[in-house]
mmCIF file of C-alpha atoms in Angstrom:
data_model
loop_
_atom_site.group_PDB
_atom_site.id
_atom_site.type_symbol
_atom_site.label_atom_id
_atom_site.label_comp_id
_atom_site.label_asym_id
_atom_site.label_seq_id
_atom_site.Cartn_x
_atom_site.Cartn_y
_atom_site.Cartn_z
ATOM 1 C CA UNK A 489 0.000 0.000 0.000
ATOM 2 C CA UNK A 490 1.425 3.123 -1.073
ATOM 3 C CA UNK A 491 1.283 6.154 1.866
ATOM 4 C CA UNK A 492 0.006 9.862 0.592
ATOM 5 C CA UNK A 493 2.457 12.487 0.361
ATOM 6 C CA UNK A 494 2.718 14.725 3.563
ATOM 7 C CA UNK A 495 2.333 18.579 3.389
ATOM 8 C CA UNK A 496 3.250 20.397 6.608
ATOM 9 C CA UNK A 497 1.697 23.908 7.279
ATOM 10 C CA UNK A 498 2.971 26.199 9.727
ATOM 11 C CA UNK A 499 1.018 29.281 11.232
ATOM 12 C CA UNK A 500 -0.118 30.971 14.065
ATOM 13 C CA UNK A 501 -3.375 30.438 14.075
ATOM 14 C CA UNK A 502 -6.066 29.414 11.086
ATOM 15 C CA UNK A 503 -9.714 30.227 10.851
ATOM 16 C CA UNK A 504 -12.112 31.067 8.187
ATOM 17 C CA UNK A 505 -12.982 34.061 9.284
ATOM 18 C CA UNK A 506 -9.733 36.281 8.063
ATOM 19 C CA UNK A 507 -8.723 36.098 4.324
ATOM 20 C CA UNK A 508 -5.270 34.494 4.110
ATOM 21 C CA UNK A 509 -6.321 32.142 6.917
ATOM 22 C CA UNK A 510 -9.159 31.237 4.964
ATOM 23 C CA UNK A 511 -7.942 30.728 1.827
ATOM 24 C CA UNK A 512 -5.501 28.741 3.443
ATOM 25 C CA UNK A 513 -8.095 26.670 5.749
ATOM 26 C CA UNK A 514 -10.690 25.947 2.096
ATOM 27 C CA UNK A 515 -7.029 24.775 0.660
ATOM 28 C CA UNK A 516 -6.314 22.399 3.391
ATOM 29 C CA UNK A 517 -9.875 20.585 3.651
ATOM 30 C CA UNK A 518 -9.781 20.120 -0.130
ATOM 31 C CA UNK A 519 -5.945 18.502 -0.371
ATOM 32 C CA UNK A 520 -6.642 15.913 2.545
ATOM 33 C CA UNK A 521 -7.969 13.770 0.482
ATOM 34 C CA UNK A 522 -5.603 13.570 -1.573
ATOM 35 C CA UNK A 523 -2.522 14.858 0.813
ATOM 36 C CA UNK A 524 -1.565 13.773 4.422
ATOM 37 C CA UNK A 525 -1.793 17.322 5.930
ATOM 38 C CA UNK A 526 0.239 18.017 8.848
ATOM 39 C CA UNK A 527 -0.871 21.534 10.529
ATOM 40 C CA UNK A 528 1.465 23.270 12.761
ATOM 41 C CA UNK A 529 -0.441 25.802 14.768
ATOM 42 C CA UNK A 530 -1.135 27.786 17.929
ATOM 43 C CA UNK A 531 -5.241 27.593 17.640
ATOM 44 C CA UNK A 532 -7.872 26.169 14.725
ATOM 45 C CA UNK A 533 -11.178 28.058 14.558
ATOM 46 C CA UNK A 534 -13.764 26.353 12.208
ATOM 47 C CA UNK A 535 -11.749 24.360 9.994
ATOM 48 C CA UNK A 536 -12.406 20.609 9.700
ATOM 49 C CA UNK A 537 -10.199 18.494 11.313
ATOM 50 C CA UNK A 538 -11.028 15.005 10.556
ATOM 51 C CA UNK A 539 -8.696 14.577 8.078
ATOM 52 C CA UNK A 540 -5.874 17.131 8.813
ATOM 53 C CA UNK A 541 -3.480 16.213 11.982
ATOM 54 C CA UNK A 542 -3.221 19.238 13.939
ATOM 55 C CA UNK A 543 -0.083 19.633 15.848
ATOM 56 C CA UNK A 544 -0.380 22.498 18.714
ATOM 57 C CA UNK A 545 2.458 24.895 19.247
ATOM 58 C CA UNK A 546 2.840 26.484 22.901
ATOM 59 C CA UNK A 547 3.013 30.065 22.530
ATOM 60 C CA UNK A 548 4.336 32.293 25.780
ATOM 61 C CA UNK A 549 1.872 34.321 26.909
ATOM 62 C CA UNK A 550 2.347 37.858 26.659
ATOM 63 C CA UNK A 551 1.564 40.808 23.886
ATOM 64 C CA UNK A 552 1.558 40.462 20.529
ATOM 65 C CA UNK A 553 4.936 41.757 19.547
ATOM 66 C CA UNK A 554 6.609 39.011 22.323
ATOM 67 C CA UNK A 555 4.345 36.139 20.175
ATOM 68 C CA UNK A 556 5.984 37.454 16.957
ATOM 69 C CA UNK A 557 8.937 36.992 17.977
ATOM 70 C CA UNK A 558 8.871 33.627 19.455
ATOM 71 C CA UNK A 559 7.349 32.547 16.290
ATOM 72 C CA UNK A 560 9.966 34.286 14.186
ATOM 73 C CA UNK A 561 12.527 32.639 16.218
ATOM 74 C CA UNK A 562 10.580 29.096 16.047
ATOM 75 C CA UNK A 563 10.374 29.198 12.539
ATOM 76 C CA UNK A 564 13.702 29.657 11.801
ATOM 77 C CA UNK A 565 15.496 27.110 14.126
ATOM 78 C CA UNK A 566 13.014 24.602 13.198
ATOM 79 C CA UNK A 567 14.207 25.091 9.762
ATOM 80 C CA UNK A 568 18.153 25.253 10.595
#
């Protein structure tokens, strides 16, 4: 049996109710069909998670320039 091919998504947060996150979100629920989706993200608002694996980042609490940076600084080390 052959496996799907993965696609990992990294963001803050996804919903449907802002219009990158959206766009985004109708993307997602339409390639997990076909995809194994792997969704890296602080919160999920409205978006259908039966097929998607949703993996949720800890964020420090704090305002939103301190949230920036920690995921400015996640993103890159995750990728180095």
């Amino acid at each position: 049996m052959l496996s799907r091919p993965r696609i990992a998504v990294v963001s803050p947060f996804l919903d449907k109710q802002h219009g990158t996150e959206l766009c985004v979100a109708e993307q997602l629920e339409r390639l997990s069909a076909t995809y194994d989706i792997h969704l890296y993200s602080e919160r999920v608002q409205g978006v259908d998670l039966s097929e998607i694996t949703w993996h949720r980042v800890w964020v420090p609490p704090g305002p939103h320039l301190l949230r920036f940076v920690w995921w400015f600084a996640a993103n890159h080390l995750c990728r180095w």
